[in-house]
PDB file of C-alpha atoms in Angstrom:
ATOM      1  CA  MET A   1     127.090  98.844 125.835  1.00  0.00           C
ATOM      2  CA  ASN A   2     126.882  95.586 123.845  1.00  0.00           C
ATOM      3  CA  ALA A   3     123.864  93.303 123.483  1.00  0.00           C
ATOM      4  CA  GLN A   4     124.958  91.027 126.327  1.00  0.00           C
ATOM      5  CA  SER A   5     125.386  93.970 128.705  1.00  0.00           C
ATOM      6  CA  MET A   6     121.960  95.311 127.790  1.00  0.00           C
ATOM      7  CA  LYS A   7     120.349  91.945 128.510  1.00  0.00           C
ATOM      8  CA  ARG A   8     122.024  91.832 131.930  1.00  0.00           C
ATOM      9  CA  PHE A   9     120.823  95.382 132.606  1.00  0.00           C
ATOM     10  CA  VAL A  10     117.203  94.499 131.763  1.00  0.00           C
ATOM     11  CA  TRP A  11     117.204  91.302 133.820  1.00  0.00           C
ATOM     12  CA  LEU A  12     118.705  93.187 136.768  1.00  0.00           C
ATOM     13  CA  LEU A  13     115.908  95.764 136.558  1.00  0.00           C
ATOM     14  CA  VAL A  14     113.300  93.008 136.342  1.00  0.00           C
ATOM     15  CA  ALA A  15     114.757  91.229 139.374  1.00  0.00           C
ATOM     16  CA  VAL A  16     114.850  94.442 141.410  1.00  0.00           C
ATOM     17  CA  MET A  17     111.308  95.431 140.545  1.00  0.00           C
ATOM     18  CA  MET A  18     109.972  91.936 141.253  1.00  0.00           C
ATOM     19  CA  THR A  19     111.435  92.057 144.766  1.00  0.00           C
ATOM     20  CA  LEU A  20     110.238  95.584 145.531  1.00  0.00           C
ATOM     21  CA  PRO A  21     106.669  94.541 146.465  1.00  0.00           C
ATOM     22  CA  SER A  22     108.103  92.952 149.634  1.00  0.00           C
ATOM     23  CA  LEU A  23     108.818  96.510 150.796  1.00  0.00           C
ATOM     24  CA  ARG A  24     105.204  97.670 150.605  1.00  0.00           C
ATOM     25  CA  ALA A  25     104.330  96.713 154.175  1.00  0.00           C
ATOM     26  CA  SER A  26     106.854  99.197 155.548  1.00  0.00           C
ATOM     27  CA  ALA A  27     107.041 101.808 152.833  1.00  0.00           C
ATOM     28  CA  GLN A  28     103.612 101.689 151.143  1.00  0.00           C
ATOM     29  CA  TYR A  29     105.463 102.146 147.892  1.00  0.00           C
ATOM     30  CA  PHE A  30     105.745  99.649 145.010  1.00  0.00           C
ATOM     31  CA  ASP A  31     102.501  98.064 146.226  1.00  0.00           C
ATOM     32  CA  HIS A  32     101.400  97.365 142.635  1.00  0.00           C
ATOM     33  CA  LEU A  33     103.173  96.047 139.548  1.00  0.00           C
ATOM     34  CA  ALA A  34     102.072  96.244 135.912  1.00  0.00           C
ATOM     35  CA  LEU A  35     103.423  94.605 132.774  1.00  0.00           C
ATOM     36  CA  GLY A  36     103.108  96.565 129.551  1.00  0.00           C
ATOM     37  CA  ALA A  37     103.629  96.228 125.813  1.00  0.00           C
ATOM     38  CA  THR A  38     104.909  99.316 124.011  1.00  0.00           C
ATOM     39  CA  VAL A  39     105.257 100.440 120.423  1.00  0.00           C
ATOM     40  CA  GLY A  40     106.991 103.552 119.153  1.00  0.00           C
ATOM     41  CA  VAL A  41     109.950 105.044 117.326  1.00  0.00           C
ATOM     42  CA  ASP A  42     112.237 102.693 119.263  1.00  0.00           C
ATOM     43  CA  GLY A  43     110.288  99.629 118.120  1.00  0.00           C
ATOM     44  CA  PHE A  44     108.292  97.099 120.135  1.00  0.00           C
ATOM     45  CA  GLY A  45     109.012  96.529 123.800  1.00  0.00           C
ATOM     46  CA  LEU A  46     108.044  95.268 127.220  1.00  0.00           C
ATOM     47  CA  GLU A  47     107.988  97.334 130.412  1.00  0.00           C
ATOM     48  CA  LEU A  48     107.411  96.816 134.114  1.00  0.00           C
ATOM     49  CA  ALA A  49     105.815  99.686 136.011  1.00  0.00           C
ATOM     50  CA  ALA A  50     105.236 100.387 139.705  1.00  0.00           C
ATOM     51  CA  PRO A  51     104.041 103.373 141.779  1.00  0.00           C
ATOM     52  CA  LEU A  52     106.415 105.323 143.970  1.00  0.00           C
ATOM     53  CA  GLY A  53     103.984 107.225 146.160  1.00  0.00           C
ATOM     54  CA  ASN A  54     100.904 109.068 144.869  1.00  0.00           C
ATOM     55  CA  GLN A  55     102.538 111.135 142.125  1.00  0.00           C
ATOM     56  CA  ILE A  56     105.535 109.140 140.920  1.00  0.00           C
ATOM     57  CA  GLN A  57     105.641 105.993 138.793  1.00  0.00           C
ATOM     58  CA  VAL A  58     108.767 104.131 137.691  1.00  0.00           C
ATOM     59  CA  ARG A  59     109.052 102.169 134.445  1.00  0.00           C
ATOM     60  CA  ALA A  60     111.818  99.860 133.239  1.00  0.00           C
ATOM     61  CA  GLY A  61     111.980  97.797 130.080  1.00  0.00           C
ATOM     62  CA  TYR A  62     113.532  96.925 126.754  1.00  0.00           C
ATOM     63  CA  SER A  63     112.521  97.640 123.145  1.00  0.00           C
ATOM     64  CA  MET A  64     113.699  96.737 119.666  1.00  0.00           C
ATOM     65  CA  LEU A  65     112.602  96.689 116.042  1.00  0.00           C
ATOM     66  CA  PRO A  66     111.939  93.230 114.538  1.00  0.00           C
ATOM     67  CA  PRO A  67     115.129  91.947 112.866  1.00  0.00           C
ATOM     68  CA  MET A  68     113.193  91.104 109.708  1.00  0.00           C
ATOM     69  CA  TRP A  69     112.313  94.798 109.148  1.00  0.00           C
ATOM     70  CA  LYS A  70     115.043  95.821 106.712  1.00  0.00           C
ATOM     71  CA  PRO A  71     113.895  98.272 104.019  1.00  0.00           C
ATOM     72  CA  HIS A  72     116.087  98.181 100.914  1.00  0.00           C
ATOM     73  CA  HIS A  73     116.621  99.885  97.561  1.00  0.00           C
ATOM     74  CA  VAL A  74     118.890  99.336  94.548  1.00  0.00           C
ATOM     75  CA  PHE A  75     121.455 102.127  93.974  1.00  0.00           C
ATOM     76  CA  THR A  76     124.018 102.586  91.214  1.00  0.00           C
ATOM     77  CA  LEU A  77     127.359 103.040  93.014  1.00  0.00           C
ATOM     78  CA  GLU A  78     131.067 103.112  92.155  1.00  0.00           C
ATOM     79  CA  GLU A  79     133.034 100.039  93.160  1.00  0.00           C
ATOM     80  CA  SER A  80     136.738 100.396  93.881  1.00  0.00           C
ATOM     81  CA  ALA A  81     138.163  97.419  91.993  1.00  0.00           C
ATOM     82  CA  ASP A  82     138.041  99.058  88.547  1.00  0.00           C
ATOM     83  CA  HIS A  83     136.033 102.227  89.342  1.00  0.00           C
ATOM     84  CA  THR A  84     132.970 101.199  87.368  1.00  0.00           C
ATOM     85  CA  ASP A  85     129.372 101.761  88.358  1.00  0.00           C
ATOM     86  CA  THR A  86     127.407  98.757  89.565  1.00  0.00           C
ATOM     87  CA  ASP A  87     123.896  98.198  90.902  1.00  0.00           C
ATOM     88  CA  VAL A  88     123.981  97.448  94.626  1.00  0.00           C
ATOM     89  CA  ASP A  89     120.948  96.425  96.684  1.00  0.00           C
ATOM     90  CA  ILE A  90     121.331  98.454  99.906  1.00  0.00           C
ATOM     91  CA  GLU A  91     119.395  97.638 103.078  1.00  0.00           C
ATOM     92  CA  ALA A  92     118.949  99.638 106.290  1.00  0.00           C
ATOM     93  CA  VAL A  93     119.000  97.902 109.678  1.00  0.00           C
ATOM     94  CA  SER A  94     117.686  99.959 112.592  1.00  0.00           C
ATOM     95  CA  LYS A  95     118.988  99.383 116.121  1.00  0.00           C
ATOM     96  CA  LEU A  96     117.142 102.211 117.849  1.00  0.00           C
ATOM     97  CA  GLY A  97     115.852 100.189 120.793  1.00  0.00           C
ATOM     98  CA  GLY A  98     117.528  99.364 124.068  1.00  0.00           C
ATOM     99  CA  ALA A  99     117.026  99.198 127.807  1.00  0.00           C
ATOM    100  CA  ASN A 100     115.178 102.091 129.400  1.00  0.00           C
ATOM    101  CA  LEU A 101     114.506 103.433 132.878  1.00  0.00           C
ATOM    102  CA  MET A 102     111.892 106.192 133.262  1.00  0.00           C
ATOM    103  CA  ILE A 103     110.436 108.175 136.149  1.00  0.00           C
ATOM    104  CA  ASP A 104     106.940 109.575 135.529  1.00  0.00           C
ATOM    105  CA  TRP A 105     105.671 112.510 137.591  1.00  0.00           C
ATOM    106  CA  HIS A 106     101.890 112.955 137.702  1.00  0.00           C
ATOM    107  CA  PRO A 107     101.450 116.397 139.291  1.00  0.00           C
ATOM    108  CA  GLY A 108      97.726 115.711 139.818  1.00  0.00           C
ATOM    109  CA  GLY A 109      98.156 112.352 141.563  1.00  0.00           C
ATOM    110  CA  ASN A 110      96.607 109.637 139.389  1.00  0.00           C
ATOM    111  CA  LYS A 111      95.445 112.183 136.830  1.00  0.00           C
ATOM    112  CA  VAL A 112      96.379 111.365 133.262  1.00  0.00           C
ATOM    113  CA  PHE A 113      98.910 114.120 132.472  1.00  0.00           C
ATOM    114  CA  PHE A 114     102.553 113.405 133.365  1.00  0.00           C
ATOM    115  CA  PHE A 115     106.141 114.496 132.837  1.00  0.00           C
ATOM    116  CA  THR A 116     108.785 111.817 132.369  1.00  0.00           C
ATOM    117  CA  ALA A 117     112.579 111.702 132.505  1.00  0.00           C
ATOM    118  CA  GLY A 118     115.131 108.921 132.379  1.00  0.00           C
ATOM    119  CA  MET A 119     117.606 107.270 130.086  1.00  0.00           C
ATOM    120  CA  ILE A 120     117.890 104.785 127.232  1.00  0.00           C
ATOM    121  CA  ALA A 121     120.943 102.531 127.071  1.00  0.00           C
ATOM    122  CA  GLY A 122     121.635 100.741 123.816  1.00  0.00           C
ATOM    123  CA  SER A 123     124.085 100.133 121.034  1.00  0.00           C
ATOM    124  CA  PRO A 124     126.024 103.259 119.942  1.00  0.00           C
ATOM    125  CA  THR A 125     125.118 102.244 116.377  1.00  0.00           C
ATOM    126  CA  ILE A 126     121.452 103.051 115.795  1.00  0.00           C
ATOM    127  CA  LEU A 127     121.477 102.408 112.038  1.00  0.00           C
ATOM    128  CA  LYS A 128     123.483 100.200 109.701  1.00  0.00           C
ATOM    129  CA  VAL A 129     123.419 100.578 105.925  1.00  0.00           C
ATOM    130  CA  ARG A 130     124.922  97.704 103.923  1.00  0.00           C
ATOM    131  CA  ASN A 131     124.657  95.700 100.716  1.00  0.00           C
ATOM    132  CA  ARG A 132     122.324  92.701 100.908  1.00  0.00           C
ATOM    133  CA  ALA A 133     124.482  90.503  98.674  1.00  0.00           C
ATOM    134  CA  PRO A 134     128.112  90.611  97.455  1.00  0.00           C
ATOM    135  CA  PHE A 135     128.718  92.743  94.358  1.00  0.00           C
ATOM    136  CA  LEU A 136     132.433  91.896  93.946  1.00  0.00           C
ATOM    137  CA  ASP A 137     134.218  88.709  92.960  1.00  0.00           C
ATOM    138  CA  GLU A 138     135.067  86.574  95.999  1.00  0.00           C
ATOM    139  CA  GLU A 139     138.834  87.132  95.644  1.00  0.00           C
ATOM    140  CA  GLU A 140     138.207  90.882  96.151  1.00  0.00           C
ATOM    141  CA  TRP A 141     136.266  90.503  99.418  1.00  0.00           C
ATOM    142  CA  GLY A 142     138.014  92.273 102.285  1.00  0.00           C
ATOM    143  CA  LYS A 143     140.226  94.234  99.858  1.00  0.00           C
ATOM    144  CA  GLU A 144     137.905  96.293  97.678  1.00  0.00           C
ATOM    145  CA  GLY A 145     134.570  97.980  98.220  1.00  0.00           C
ATOM    146  CA  LEU A 146     132.578 101.104  97.355  1.00  0.00           C
ATOM    147  CA  VAL A 147     133.955 104.593  96.695  1.00  0.00           C
ATOM    148  CA  PHE A 148     132.236 107.765  97.928  1.00  0.00           C
ATOM    149  CA  GLY A 149     134.355 110.826  97.163  1.00  0.00           C
ATOM    150  CA  ASP A 150     137.577 110.423  99.176  1.00  0.00           C
ATOM    151  CA  VAL A 151     136.300 107.442 101.178  1.00  0.00           C
ATOM    152  CA  MET A 152     136.401 103.769 100.288  1.00  0.00           C
ATOM    153  CA  VAL A 153     134.066 101.521 102.271  1.00  0.00           C
ATOM    154  CA  THR A 154     135.858  98.181 102.342  1.00  0.00           C
ATOM    155  CA  THR A 155     133.922  94.925 102.213  1.00  0.00           C
ATOM    156  CA  ASP A 156     134.394  92.291 104.915  1.00  0.00           C
ATOM    157  CA  ASN A 157     135.337  88.636 104.375  1.00  0.00           C
ATOM    158  CA  LYS A 158     131.744  87.949 103.260  1.00  0.00           C
ATOM    159  CA  GLY A 159     131.666  90.713 100.650  1.00  0.00           C
ATOM    160  CA  ILE A 160     129.557  93.149 102.723  1.00  0.00           C
ATOM    161  CA  ALA A 161     130.342  96.894 102.901  1.00  0.00           C
ATOM    162  CA  GLU A 162     128.730  98.718 105.803  1.00  0.00           C
ATOM    163  CA  ALA A 163     128.214 102.287 107.018  1.00  0.00           C
ATOM    164  CA  ARG A 164     127.078 103.033 110.569  1.00  0.00           C
ATOM    165  CA  LEU A 165     125.217 105.914 112.202  1.00  0.00           C
ATOM    166  CA  ASN A 166     126.522 106.348 115.756  1.00  0.00           C
ATOM    167  CA  VAL A 167     125.270 108.256 118.825  1.00  0.00           C
ATOM    168  CA  TRP A 168     125.843 108.171 122.595  1.00  0.00           C
ATOM    169  CA  PRO A 169     125.323 104.624 123.966  1.00  0.00           C
ATOM    170  CA  VAL A 170     123.560 106.065 127.054  1.00  0.00           C
ATOM    171  CA  ARG A 171     121.046 108.717 126.052  1.00  0.00           C
ATOM    172  CA  PRO A 172     119.175 111.028 128.495  1.00  0.00           C
ATOM    173  CA  TYR A 173     115.456 111.339 127.816  1.00  0.00           C
ATOM    174  CA  VAL A 174     112.699 113.818 128.749  1.00  0.00           C
ATOM    175  CA  GLY A 175     109.083 113.961 127.658  1.00  0.00           C
ATOM    176  CA  LEU A 176     105.455 114.427 128.551  1.00  0.00           C
ATOM    177  CA  GLY A 177     102.396 112.297 128.073  1.00  0.00           C
ATOM    178  CA  LEU A 178      98.879 111.228 128.906  1.00  0.00           C
ATOM    179  CA  GLY A 179      97.723 108.163 130.804  1.00  0.00           C
ATOM    180  CA  ASN A 180      99.040 105.869 133.500  1.00  0.00           C
ATOM    181  CA  ALA A 181     101.290 102.839 133.427  1.00  0.00           C
ATOM    182  CA  VAL A 182      99.795 101.516 136.666  1.00  0.00           C
ATOM    183  CA  ASN A 183      96.682 102.476 138.629  1.00  0.00           C
ATOM    184  CA  ALA A 184      95.447 100.824 141.835  1.00  0.00           C
ATOM    185  CA  SER A 185      91.799 101.032 140.748  1.00  0.00           C
ATOM    186  CA  LYS A 186      92.241  99.778 137.177  1.00  0.00           C
ATOM    187  CA  ARG A 187      93.252  96.413 135.769  1.00  0.00           C
ATOM    188  CA  VAL A 188      94.237  97.788 132.352  1.00  0.00           C
ATOM    189  CA  CYS A 189      95.945 101.134 131.746  1.00  0.00           C
ATOM    190  CA  PHE A 190      97.531 102.899 128.815  1.00  0.00           C
ATOM    191  CA  ASN A 191      99.811 105.839 128.213  1.00  0.00           C
ATOM    192  CA  PHE A 192     100.917 107.953 125.289  1.00  0.00           C
ATOM    193  CA  GLU A 193     104.092 110.011 125.392  1.00  0.00           C
ATOM    194  CA  LEU A 194     106.047 112.406 123.236  1.00  0.00           C
ATOM    195  CA  GLY A 195     109.630 113.096 124.186  1.00  0.00           C
ATOM    196  CA  THR A 196     113.152 113.642 123.032  1.00  0.00           C
ATOM    197  CA  CYS A 197     116.278 111.569 123.397  1.00  0.00           C
ATOM    198  CA  PHE A 198     119.624 113.392 123.592  1.00  0.00           C
ATOM    199  CA  THR A 199     122.037 111.711 121.186  1.00  0.00           C
ATOM    200  CA  GLY A 200     125.090 113.970 121.231  1.00  0.00           C
ATOM    201  CA  GLY A 201     124.814 114.349 117.447  1.00  0.00           C
ATOM    202  CA  TYR A 202     124.904 111.723 114.699  1.00  0.00           C
ATOM    203  CA  LYS A 203     128.240 110.504 113.329  1.00  0.00           C
ATOM    204  CA  VAL A 204     128.720 108.443 110.175  1.00  0.00           C
ATOM    205  CA  ASN A 205     131.424 105.793 110.528  1.00  0.00           C
ATOM    206  CA  VAL A 206     132.679 103.181 108.050  1.00  0.00           C
ATOM    207  CA  THR A 207     135.281 100.453 107.959  1.00  0.00           C
ATOM    208  CA  GLY A 208     137.522 101.389 105.079  1.00  0.00           C
ATOM    209  CA  GLU A 209     140.091 103.937 103.938  1.00  0.00           C
ATOM    210  CA  ASN A 210     140.382 107.700 103.627  1.00  0.00           C
ATOM    211  CA  LEU A 211     141.766 107.951 100.088  1.00  0.00           C
ATOM    212  CA  GLU A 212     143.172 111.413 100.788  1.00  0.00           C
ATOM    213  CA  THR A 213     145.104 110.663 104.013  1.00  0.00           C
ATOM    214  CA  PHE A 214     145.375 106.869 103.486  1.00  0.00           C
ATOM    215  CA  GLU A 215     144.007 106.343 106.998  1.00  0.00           C
ATOM    216  CA  LYS A 216     142.578 102.830 107.326  1.00  0.00           C
ATOM    217  CA  GLY A 217     140.236 101.193 109.815  1.00  0.00           C
ATOM    218  CA  ASN A 218     137.289 103.019 111.338  1.00  0.00           C
ATOM    219  CA  VAL A 219     136.861 106.217 109.339  1.00  0.00           C
ATOM    220  CA  ASN A 220     134.574 109.049 110.447  1.00  0.00           C
ATOM    221  CA  VAL A 221     132.919 110.474 107.347  1.00  0.00           C
ATOM    222  CA  THR A 222     132.183 114.173 106.707  1.00  0.00           C
ATOM    223  CA  SER A 223     130.291 115.867 103.892  1.00  0.00           C
ATOM    224  CA  ALA A 224     133.566 117.222 102.484  1.00  0.00           C
ATOM    225  CA  GLN A 225     134.986 113.711 102.219  1.00  0.00           C
ATOM    226  CA  VAL A 226     132.112 112.644  99.951  1.00  0.00           C
ATOM    227  CA  ASN A 227     132.497 115.830  97.869  1.00  0.00           C
ATOM    228  CA  ASN A 228     129.232 117.207  99.335  1.00  0.00           C
ATOM    229  CA  GLU A 229     127.256 114.743  97.241  1.00  0.00           C
ATOM    230  CA  ASP A 230     125.057 114.374 100.344  1.00  0.00           C
ATOM    231  CA  ASP A 231     124.147 118.113 100.190  1.00  0.00           C
ATOM    232  CA  GLY A 232     125.779 118.587 103.593  1.00  0.00           C
ATOM    233  CA  ILE A 233     123.409 116.172 105.353  1.00  0.00           C
ATOM    234  CA  ILE A 234     126.197 114.300 107.186  1.00  0.00           C
ATOM    235  CA  ASP A 235     127.568 117.508 108.714  1.00  0.00           C
ATOM    236  CA  LYS A 236     124.069 118.730 109.602  1.00  0.00           C
ATOM    237  CA  MET A 237     123.298 115.471 111.405  1.00  0.00           C
ATOM    238  CA  GLY A 238     126.454 115.889 113.469  1.00  0.00           C
ATOM    239  CA  LYS A 239     125.039 119.155 114.802  1.00  0.00           C
ATOM    240  CA  PHE A 240     121.541 117.790 115.520  1.00  0.00           C
ATOM    241  CA  PRO A 241     121.746 116.423 119.099  1.00  0.00           C
ATOM    242  CA  ILE A 242     118.257 114.994 119.629  1.00  0.00           C
ATOM    243  CA  LEU A 243     115.937 112.218 118.473  1.00  0.00           C
ATOM    244  CA  PRO A 244     112.162 112.803 118.775  1.00  0.00           C
ATOM    245  CA  VAL A 245     110.350 109.852 120.343  1.00  0.00           C
ATOM    246  CA  LEU A 246     106.665 108.953 120.036  1.00  0.00           C
ATOM    247  CA  LYS A 247     105.455 105.976 122.085  1.00  0.00           C
ATOM    248  CA  PHE A 248     102.270 104.165 123.139  1.00  0.00           C
ATOM    249  CA  GLY A 249     101.971 101.606 125.930  1.00  0.00           C
ATOM    250  CA  LEU A 250      99.249  99.196 127.100  1.00  0.00           C
ATOM    251  CA  TYR A 251      99.660  97.822 130.646  1.00  0.00           C
ATOM    252  CA  VAL A 252      98.002  95.071 132.677  1.00  0.00           C
ATOM    253  CA  LYS A 253      98.213  95.254 136.471  1.00  0.00           C
ATOM    254  CA  LEU A 254      99.688  92.020 137.861  1.00  0.00           C
ATOM    255  CA  PHE A 255      98.791  92.806 141.486  1.00  0.00           C
TER     256      PHE A 255
END
């Protein structure tokens, strides 16, 4: 799901939830609507929340990390042009956020404890690692790059070499929490939740070349291909299918 598709998904959810109050006369559901601001592992976000009977609440929204948050560090790495070591300033760009749809079950009615389940739909790439500035001469851009064991990460036409951490684009989610997103008797509500997102395992992917098989294009990287210089971390991530999520939300009832 690309960025444009995610935006359409969020606006569709907003439109649906804004029209649901018209049903309250006949169904007595969706008779309140709250707008919330959230902060958590998936970044900062906005959510709409509405009740679905006495025990169920539905939430829909979108979250992201600020684009200016890009931690970086200088590493000494091998470049492929003449196989010499060079200092490269590497930055990490997180793309953990996305559109979400959650159903909260409050077994005690409007009591604070709840279970939640739903899904998060976002980019399959949740992390990008790349050089902040070109480290090769301009005539080598798009041809040379960085060497890690049997893998060469090729630069693009701007001199940037990039590795990506990929998961499922649509990720099931379950969790539990305290609080309410919407309450008929309160103007302001909050909730706190701890859950897990099912990722299908983490896969490292680069644009480059497998120097052992000469495969070019999108290359899936394993620990063996980087001569286990990662201490097996890449392979271990591929077998770890979840992402813990911690999140806090503050909601204001609109009506």
